[in-house]
Short mmCIF file of C-alpha atoms and ligand atoms in Angstrom, two decimals:
data_model
loop_
_atom_site.label_atom_id
_atom_site.label_comp_id
_atom_site.label_asym_id
_atom_site.label_seq_id
_atom_site.Cartn_x
_atom_site.Cartn_y
_atom_site.Cartn_z
CA UNK A 29 -52.51 216.79 127.55
CA UNK A 30 -48.88 217.00 128.68
CA UNK A 31 -48.28 216.93 132.42
CA UNK A 32 -47.32 220.24 134.01
CA UNK A 33 -43.56 220.44 134.56
CA UNK A 34 -42.41 220.17 138.15
CA UNK A 35 -42.06 223.45 139.99
CA UNK A 36 -38.63 222.94 141.54
CA UNK A 37 -38.11 225.08 144.63
CA UNK A 38 -35.51 222.97 146.42
CA UNK A 39 -32.26 224.52 145.21
CA UNK A 40 -30.74 224.40 148.70
CA UNK A 41 -30.92 220.60 148.45
CA UNK A 42 -29.42 220.42 144.98
CA UNK A 43 -29.55 222.42 141.77
CA UNK A 44 -30.04 221.44 138.15
CA UNK A 45 -26.80 221.35 136.19
CA UNK A 46 -25.94 224.49 134.28
CA UNK A 47 -25.68 223.65 130.55
CA UNK A 48 -22.16 225.15 130.49
CA UNK A 49 -21.10 222.72 133.23
CA UNK A 50 -22.56 219.71 131.42
CA UNK A 51 -20.90 220.76 128.16
CA UNK A 52 -17.54 221.24 129.87
CA UNK A 53 -17.76 217.79 131.47
CA UNK A 54 -18.78 215.77 128.45
CA UNK A 55 -15.34 215.48 126.78
CA UNK A 56 -13.95 214.21 130.10
CA UNK A 57 -16.62 211.53 130.28
CA UNK A 58 -15.82 210.43 126.73
CA UNK A 59 -12.53 211.02 124.95
CA UNK A 60 -10.38 212.60 127.70
CA UNK A 61 -10.40 209.80 130.24
CA UNK A 62 -6.76 209.96 131.40
CA UNK A 63 -5.72 209.64 135.02
CA UNK A 64 -4.25 213.02 136.00
CA UNK A 65 -1.51 211.36 138.08
CA UNK A 66 0.07 209.66 135.06
CA UNK A 67 2.82 210.94 132.79
CA UNK A 68 1.64 210.22 129.23
CA UNK A 69 -0.33 212.48 126.92
CA UNK A 70 -3.78 211.36 128.08
CA UNK A 71 -2.77 211.89 131.70
CA UNK A 72 -1.27 215.29 130.94
CA UNK A 73 -4.52 216.32 129.21
CA UNK A 74 -6.52 215.46 132.34
CA UNK A 75 -3.99 217.17 134.61
CA UNK A 76 -4.12 220.38 132.53
CA UNK A 77 -7.90 220.36 132.92
CA UNK A 78 -7.77 220.13 136.71
CA UNK A 79 -4.99 222.74 136.85
CA UNK A 80 -7.20 225.13 134.86
CA UNK A 81 -10.13 224.34 137.15
CA UNK A 82 -7.93 225.00 140.18
CA UNK A 83 -7.02 228.44 138.79
CA UNK A 84 -10.69 229.27 138.21
CA UNK A 85 -11.71 228.20 141.71
CA UNK A 86 -8.78 229.99 143.33
CA UNK A 87 -9.90 233.22 141.73
CA UNK A 88 -13.53 232.65 142.73
CA UNK A 89 -12.54 231.84 146.32
CA UNK A 90 -9.81 234.45 146.80
CA UNK A 91 -6.90 232.07 147.40
CA UNK A 92 -3.84 230.67 145.65
CA UNK A 93 -4.34 227.74 143.22
CA UNK A 94 -2.25 225.41 145.38
CA UNK A 95 -4.55 226.16 148.32
CA UNK A 96 -7.52 224.50 146.55
CA UNK A 97 -8.00 220.84 147.52
CA UNK A 98 -10.61 218.97 145.49
CA UNK A 99 -12.93 216.73 147.51
CA UNK A 100 -15.88 214.44 146.98
CA UNK A 101 -18.36 217.17 148.02
CA UNK A 102 -19.26 219.47 150.87
CA UNK A 103 -19.53 216.80 153.55
CA UNK A 104 -16.02 215.56 152.88
CA UNK A 105 -14.65 219.11 152.88
CA UNK A 106 -16.38 219.86 156.22
CA UNK A 107 -15.35 216.56 157.84
CA UNK A 108 -11.76 217.09 156.69
CA UNK A 109 -11.74 220.61 158.13
CA UNK A 110 -12.86 219.50 161.60
CA UNK A 111 -11.23 216.08 161.97
CA UNK A 112 -8.12 217.09 160.01
CA UNK A 113 -7.35 220.09 162.23
CA UNK A 114 -8.19 218.21 165.44
CA UNK A 115 -5.60 215.59 164.45
CA UNK A 116 -2.85 218.19 164.09
CA UNK A 117 -3.70 220.96 166.56
CA UNK A 118 -4.65 219.99 170.10
CA UNK A 119 -7.68 221.62 171.68
CA UNK A 120 -11.45 221.75 171.47
CA UNK A 121 -13.54 222.15 168.29
CA UNK A 122 -16.12 224.94 168.46
CA UNK A 123 -18.97 225.67 166.05
CA UNK A 124 -22.26 227.55 165.89
CA UNK A 125 -25.39 225.67 166.95
CA UNK A 126 -26.88 225.98 163.44
CA UNK A 127 -24.13 224.30 161.42
CA UNK A 128 -24.96 221.65 158.87
CA UNK A 129 -24.59 218.14 160.30
CA UNK A 130 -21.43 217.70 158.21
CA UNK A 131 -19.79 220.11 160.69
CA UNK A 132 -21.96 219.62 163.75
CA UNK A 133 -21.59 215.85 163.97
CA UNK A 134 -17.76 215.74 163.80
CA UNK A 135 -17.60 218.59 166.34
CA UNK A 136 -19.98 216.77 168.68
CA UNK A 137 -18.24 213.42 168.14
CA UNK A 138 -15.00 215.02 169.29
CA UNK A 139 -16.66 216.44 172.42
CA UNK A 140 -16.63 220.02 171.08
CA UNK A 141 -18.71 223.05 172.02
CA UNK A 142 -21.56 224.77 170.21
CA UNK A 143 -22.24 228.49 170.41
CA UNK A 144 -25.82 229.79 170.57
CA UNK A 145 -27.49 231.96 167.93
CA UNK A 146 -30.12 234.71 168.18
CA UNK A 147 -33.69 234.42 166.93
CA UNK A 148 -32.54 235.15 163.36
CA UNK A 149 -29.96 232.37 163.46
CA UNK A 150 -27.00 234.77 163.78
CA UNK A 151 -24.19 233.58 166.02
CA UNK A 152 -23.98 235.30 169.41
CA UNK A 153 -20.55 236.94 169.24
CA UNK A 154 -20.41 237.58 173.00
CA UNK A 155 -21.16 233.91 173.68
CA UNK A 156 -18.46 232.92 171.16
CA UNK A 157 -15.95 235.17 172.91
CA UNK A 158 -16.92 233.67 176.26
CA UNK A 159 -16.60 230.05 175.08
CA UNK A 160 -13.18 230.78 173.55
CA UNK A 161 -11.99 232.74 176.61
CA UNK A 162 -13.00 229.88 178.92
CA UNK A 163 -11.02 227.40 176.82
CA UNK A 164 -7.97 229.69 176.90
CA UNK A 165 -5.67 230.84 174.07
CA UNK A 166 -4.21 227.35 173.54
CA UNK A 167 -7.37 225.41 174.31
CA UNK A 168 -9.11 225.82 170.95
CA UNK A 169 -8.25 223.71 167.94
CA UNK A 170 -10.75 224.79 165.28
CA UNK A 171 -13.70 227.19 165.10
CA UNK A 172 -16.29 226.58 162.38
CA UNK A 173 -18.99 229.09 161.48
CA UNK A 174 -20.93 228.74 158.24
CA UNK A 175 -21.31 231.57 155.73
CA UNK A 176 -25.01 230.97 155.02
CA UNK A 177 -27.42 228.54 156.61
CA UNK A 178 -28.93 225.73 154.54
CA UNK A 179 -32.30 225.79 156.24
CA UNK A 180 -33.24 229.41 156.89
CA UNK A 181 -30.64 231.18 154.74
CA UNK A 182 -29.15 233.39 157.47
CA UNK A 183 -25.79 234.96 156.58
CA UNK A 184 -23.23 235.02 159.38
CA UNK A 185 -21.00 238.04 160.14
CA UNK A 186 -17.81 236.19 159.32
CA UNK A 187 -15.42 239.15 159.61
CA UNK A 188 -16.70 239.78 163.13
CA UNK A 189 -16.44 236.09 163.97
CA UNK A 190 -12.84 236.13 162.70
CA UNK A 191 -12.01 239.17 164.83
CA UNK A 192 -13.32 237.41 167.95
CA UNK A 193 -11.42 234.22 167.13
CA UNK A 194 -8.14 236.06 166.47
CA UNK A 195 -8.54 238.03 169.72
CA UNK A 196 -9.56 235.19 172.05
CA UNK A 197 -7.91 232.15 170.45
CA UNK A 198 -5.13 233.47 168.27
CA UNK A 199 -3.75 230.08 167.24
CA UNK A 200 -7.08 228.45 166.46
CA UNK A 201 -7.92 227.49 162.89
CA UNK A 202 -10.99 229.22 161.42
CA UNK A 203 -13.19 227.23 159.04
CA UNK A 204 -16.24 228.41 157.17
CA UNK A 205 -18.73 226.19 155.39
CA UNK A 206 -19.54 228.27 152.30
CA UNK A 207 -21.57 225.48 150.66
CA UNK A 208 -24.79 227.54 150.70
CA UNK A 209 -23.03 230.90 150.52
CA UNK A 210 -20.98 230.63 147.33
CA UNK A 211 -23.85 231.05 144.87
CA UNK A 212 -24.99 234.29 146.47
CA UNK A 213 -22.02 235.90 148.19
CA UNK A 214 -18.62 237.03 146.98
CA UNK A 215 -16.53 234.46 148.81
CA UNK A 216 -13.28 236.07 147.57
CA UNK A 217 -14.33 239.31 149.31
CA UNK A 218 -15.26 237.36 152.44
CA UNK A 219 -11.82 235.74 152.32
CA UNK A 220 -10.19 239.18 152.18
CA UNK A 221 -12.30 240.49 155.07
CA UNK A 222 -12.18 237.47 157.38
CA UNK A 223 -9.13 235.47 156.23
CA UNK A 224 -10.58 232.05 157.09
CA UNK A 225 -7.96 229.29 157.05
CA UNK A 226 -10.36 226.74 155.58
CA UNK A 227 -13.38 227.19 153.27
CA UNK A 228 -15.73 224.43 152.01
CA UNK A 229 -17.80 224.53 148.83
CA UNK A 230 -19.89 221.93 146.96
CA UNK A 231 -20.51 221.99 143.20
CA UNK A 232 -24.10 220.74 143.20
CA UNK A 233 -25.31 223.76 145.16
CA UNK A 234 -24.43 226.14 142.32
CA UNK A 235 -25.18 224.33 139.07
CA UNK A 236 -22.30 221.84 139.01
CA UNK A 237 -22.42 218.06 139.46
CA UNK A 238 -23.09 216.15 142.68
CA UNK A 239 -20.21 214.43 144.49
CA UNK A 240 -17.51 217.04 143.97
CA UNK A 241 -16.42 219.99 146.07
CA UNK A 242 -13.38 221.78 147.35
CA UNK A 243 -11.71 222.77 150.58
CA UNK A 244 -9.52 225.86 150.56
CA UNK A 245 -6.55 225.18 152.81
CA UNK A 246 -4.49 228.29 153.50
CA UNK A 247 -0.73 227.74 153.45
CA UNK A 248 0.53 226.77 156.89
CA UNK A 249 -2.82 225.49 158.23
CA UNK A 250 -2.31 222.38 160.37
CA UNK A 251 -4.46 219.73 158.68
CA UNK A 252 -4.18 215.94 158.52
CA UNK A 253 -5.75 214.31 155.44
CA UNK A 254 -8.91 212.27 155.88
CA UNK A 255 -8.00 210.02 152.95
CA UNK A 256 -4.48 208.67 152.61
CA UNK A 257 -2.96 206.55 149.89
CA UNK A 258 -1.73 207.83 146.55
CA UNK A 259 -0.84 211.30 147.82
CA UNK A 260 -2.93 213.26 145.30
CA UNK A 261 -3.78 216.93 146.00
CA UNK A 262 -0.30 217.38 147.53
CA UNK A 263 -0.95 214.71 150.11
CA UNK A 264 -4.02 216.53 151.42
CA UNK A 265 -6.60 214.22 149.76
CA UNK A 266 -5.58 210.92 148.26
CA UNK A 267 -7.63 209.28 145.54
CA UNK A 268 -7.84 209.78 141.79
CA UNK A 269 -9.52 213.10 141.15
CA UNK A 270 -13.00 213.27 139.66
CA UNK A 271 -11.73 215.06 136.57
CA UNK A 272 -15.07 215.56 134.82
CA UNK A 273 -16.71 216.67 138.07
CA UNK A 274 -13.93 219.14 138.80
CA UNK A 275 -14.15 220.57 135.27
CA UNK A 276 -17.94 220.89 135.64
CA UNK A 277 -17.59 222.56 139.01
CA UNK A 278 -15.16 225.11 137.58
CA UNK A 279 -17.48 225.88 134.65
CA UNK A 280 -20.36 226.42 137.05
CA UNK A 281 -18.19 228.59 139.33
CA UNK A 282 -17.17 230.75 136.38
CA UNK A 283 -20.84 231.43 135.59
CA UNK A 284 -21.58 232.16 139.24
CA UNK A 285 -18.84 234.76 139.48
CA UNK A 286 -19.70 236.39 136.12
CA UNK A 287 -23.42 236.73 136.90
CA UNK A 288 -23.73 236.74 140.67
CA UNK A 289 -24.94 240.31 141.10
CA UNK A 290 -27.64 239.91 138.44
CA UNK A 291 -28.71 236.56 139.90
CA UNK A 292 -29.05 237.98 143.40
CA UNK A 293 -31.21 240.85 142.10
CA UNK A 294 -33.41 238.63 139.91
CA UNK A 295 -33.90 235.77 142.35
CA UNK A 296 -34.25 238.09 145.35
CA UNK A 297 -37.20 239.74 143.58
CA UNK A 298 -38.73 236.31 142.81
CA UNK A 299 -38.28 235.25 146.44
CA UNK A 300 -40.03 238.44 147.63
CA UNK A 301 -42.89 237.83 145.17
CA UNK A 302 -43.23 234.31 146.55
CA UNK A 303 -43.23 235.23 150.23
CA UNK A 304 -45.45 238.30 149.74
CA UNK A 305 -47.86 236.14 147.72
CA UNK A 306 -47.98 233.45 150.41
CA UNK A 307 -48.57 236.03 153.10
CA UNK A 308 -51.44 237.54 151.12
CA UNK A 309 -53.04 234.18 150.28
CA UNK A 310 -52.49 232.19 153.49
CA UNK A 311 -53.50 233.67 156.85
CA UNK A 312 -51.08 232.70 159.62
CA UNK A 313 -47.93 232.77 157.44
CA UNK A 314 -44.74 233.97 159.09
CA UNK A 315 -41.36 234.45 157.45
CA UNK A 316 -38.73 232.87 159.69
CA UNK A 317 -35.88 235.30 158.89
CA UNK A 318 -36.25 238.70 157.24
CA UNK A 319 -34.79 239.02 153.73
CA UNK A 320 -32.07 241.52 154.74
CA UNK A 321 -30.36 238.86 156.85
CA UNK A 322 -30.34 235.96 154.41
CA UNK A 323 -29.27 234.83 150.96
CA UNK A 324 -31.45 235.83 148.02
CA UNK A 325 -32.76 232.35 147.20
CA UNK A 326 -34.08 231.47 150.63
CA UNK A 327 -37.80 231.57 151.47
CA UNK A 328 -38.39 229.84 154.77
CA UNK A 329 -41.88 230.23 156.18
CA UNK A 330 -44.05 228.73 158.90
CA UNK A 331 -47.81 228.19 158.56
CA UNK A 332 -49.80 228.29 161.72
CA UNK A 333 -51.74 225.13 162.54
CA UNK A 334 -50.32 223.04 159.67
CA UNK A 335 -48.06 219.98 159.85
CA UNK A 336 -45.16 220.17 157.40
CA UNK A 337 -45.25 216.50 156.64
CA UNK A 338 -48.85 216.50 155.50
CA UNK A 339 -48.25 219.70 153.57
CA UNK A 340 -45.19 218.29 151.78
CA UNK A 341 -47.18 215.24 150.74
CA UNK A 342 -49.82 217.41 149.07
CA UNK A 343 -47.20 219.68 147.48
CA UNK A 344 -45.40 216.69 146.03
CA UNK A 345 -48.67 215.32 144.63
CA UNK A 346 -49.31 218.67 142.97
CA UNK A 347 -45.83 218.77 141.41
CA UNK A 348 -44.06 221.20 143.73
CA UNK A 349 -40.62 220.11 144.99
CA UNK A 350 -39.91 221.62 148.39
CA UNK A 351 -38.82 220.52 151.80
CA UNK A 352 -39.38 221.26 155.46
CA UNK A 353 -37.18 221.95 158.40
CA UNK A 354 -38.85 219.18 160.32
CA UNK A 355 -37.89 215.56 160.04
CA UNK A 356 -39.91 212.54 160.89
CA UNK A 357 -38.45 210.32 163.60
CA UNK A 358 -40.49 207.29 164.63
CA UNK A 359 -43.67 208.92 163.43
CA UNK A 360 -43.15 212.14 165.39
CA UNK A 361 -42.23 215.53 164.01
CA UNK A 362 -38.90 216.74 165.34
CA UNK A 363 -38.19 220.42 164.95
CA UNK A 364 -34.86 220.98 163.25
CA UNK A 365 -31.81 221.78 165.35
CA UNK A 366 -31.60 225.09 163.50
CA UNK A 367 -35.12 226.24 164.41
CA UNK A 368 -34.68 224.91 167.94
CA UNK A 369 -31.43 226.89 168.34
CA UNK A 370 -33.21 230.01 167.07
CA UNK A 371 -35.90 229.54 169.71
CA UNK A 372 -38.70 229.08 167.18
CA UNK A 373 -41.59 227.64 169.21
CA UNK A 374 -42.32 224.00 168.44
CA UNK A 375 -45.91 224.85 167.48
CA UNK A 376 -44.54 227.14 164.75
CA UNK A 377 -41.64 224.92 163.71
CA UNK A 378 -43.92 221.98 162.96
CA UNK A 379 -45.56 224.04 160.20
CA UNK A 380 -42.33 225.05 158.48
CA UNK A 381 -41.66 224.99 154.77
CA UNK A 382 -38.36 225.65 153.00
CA UNK A 383 -38.77 226.93 149.47
CA UNK A 384 -35.37 227.62 147.98
CA UNK A 385 -34.77 229.29 144.63
CA UNK A 386 -31.70 229.25 142.43
CA UNK A 387 -30.12 229.98 139.09
CA UNK A 388 -32.85 228.27 137.02
CA UNK A 389 -35.86 229.56 138.99
CA UNK A 390 -38.52 231.42 137.00
CA UNK A 391 -41.59 233.53 137.61
CA UNK A 392 -43.62 230.53 136.41
CA UNK A 393 -42.16 228.39 139.27
CA UNK A 394 -43.14 231.03 141.79
CA UNK A 395 -46.61 231.47 140.33
CA UNK A 396 -47.24 227.73 140.39
CA UNK A 397 -46.13 227.62 144.01
CA UNK A 398 -48.53 230.46 144.72
CA UNK A 399 -51.37 228.32 143.35
CA UNK A 400 -50.29 225.01 144.87
CA UNK A 401 -49.29 225.99 148.42
CA UNK A 402 -52.42 227.99 149.38
CA UNK A 403 -54.65 225.28 147.88
CA UNK A 404 -52.85 222.57 149.90
CA UNK A 405 -53.04 224.54 153.11
CA UNK A 406 -56.71 225.28 152.52
CA UNK A 407 -57.31 221.55 152.12
CA UNK A 408 -55.40 220.70 155.31
CA UNK A 409 -57.18 223.35 157.31
CA UNK A 410 -60.59 222.30 156.05
CA UNK A 411 -59.91 218.67 156.89
CA UNK A 412 -58.74 219.65 160.39
CA UNK A 413 -61.79 221.85 161.07
N1 PLP B 1 -22.89 222.17 154.26
C1 PLP B 1 -24.04 222.76 153.97
C2 PLP B 1 -24.33 224.11 154.54
C3 PLP B 1 -24.98 222.14 153.15
O1 PLP B 1 -26.13 222.71 152.87
C4 PLP B 1 -24.67 220.85 152.63
C5 PLP B 1 -25.66 220.12 151.81
O2 PLP B 1 -26.84 220.21 152.01
C6 PLP B 1 -23.44 220.28 152.95
C7 PLP B 1 -22.57 220.96 153.77
C8 PLP B 1 -23.05 218.92 152.43
O3 PLP B 1 -22.68 219.02 151.08
P1 PLP B 1 -22.71 217.73 150.12
O4 PLP B 1 -24.13 217.44 149.84
O5 PLP B 1 -21.95 218.18 148.91
O6 PLP B 1 -22.00 216.65 150.83
#
């Protein structure tokens, strides 16, 4: 008998490639291998491909093509945003307490400030205003607030954040990490409403390949490059571009934009079926953030009296790919910085489970999870009794 296929509910970690992205990449992994910086026909072919990809991404992100800088993924885009602005504009870096480590660590390394969030993970706008006011109009270099959180899915009120930043720290650069937001939210509309100076995305979170991303850099934004050398990407990111990856990312972005509304409706319904099913089958289940405040693919729950690590082991054995918001450090469970910032009690945080859905998720995935998770929790609870 054939083994059951894996039920993959870890789209926030990475997504399967969309067939359209794979197909678009293949010629650039085979016959079109030119270096886009060259001047002969093969080089021109590669350069045309990245120019077309730049146009596609500019439209998807609501910016000009020459404001798109291709990077080696979301981490590089985020690091460039923080370190690159700090190098050119004096002042303190400020970010929300629930940022991905790709933002949080460079902010902390530079001695920056973090702004608290409420129990849903939404940034406290009054606290942001206070932090910025204390630093003074010229004391802030860069403010970074993500569009959607990678752990619990919370969407931030970016237009309101932008209004506070423009009022309290008019010259500061505003960055948003849209790595988890792009699949679900119209980033071009966000760009119109909030006018962020810098926006990060990463292809593998929306059906493109791993190791490629982009940073939108609005004209006039003070930004030093992280990588210097050949001067590619108009001196904003040296290094030969990942042509196939960029082409794949653009193909995936095109599908996202064309089908986003339908995806949000379909996957949002699957997510609700999953969480409602878990609540019905597993006593002591709590949903960390209510669906109205988060992206459609996010199902973050906590199970009372269960340890995530033991649960994940059983889920993996049963063929369910998921993750938890707790990490294991020297044998102890550490609640994530996100749950800690939200004030989720440690007793609850240790039983957390992140199930994240995406473009390829099906009812069958959800129904398998609804068999596997309650069975695993039943086993853990029986063994603990
Ligand atoms: N920012 C957020 C919100 C993320 O979720 C991730 C990846 O998990 C990153 C940045 C880093 O992106 P990459 O894996 O492309 O380096």
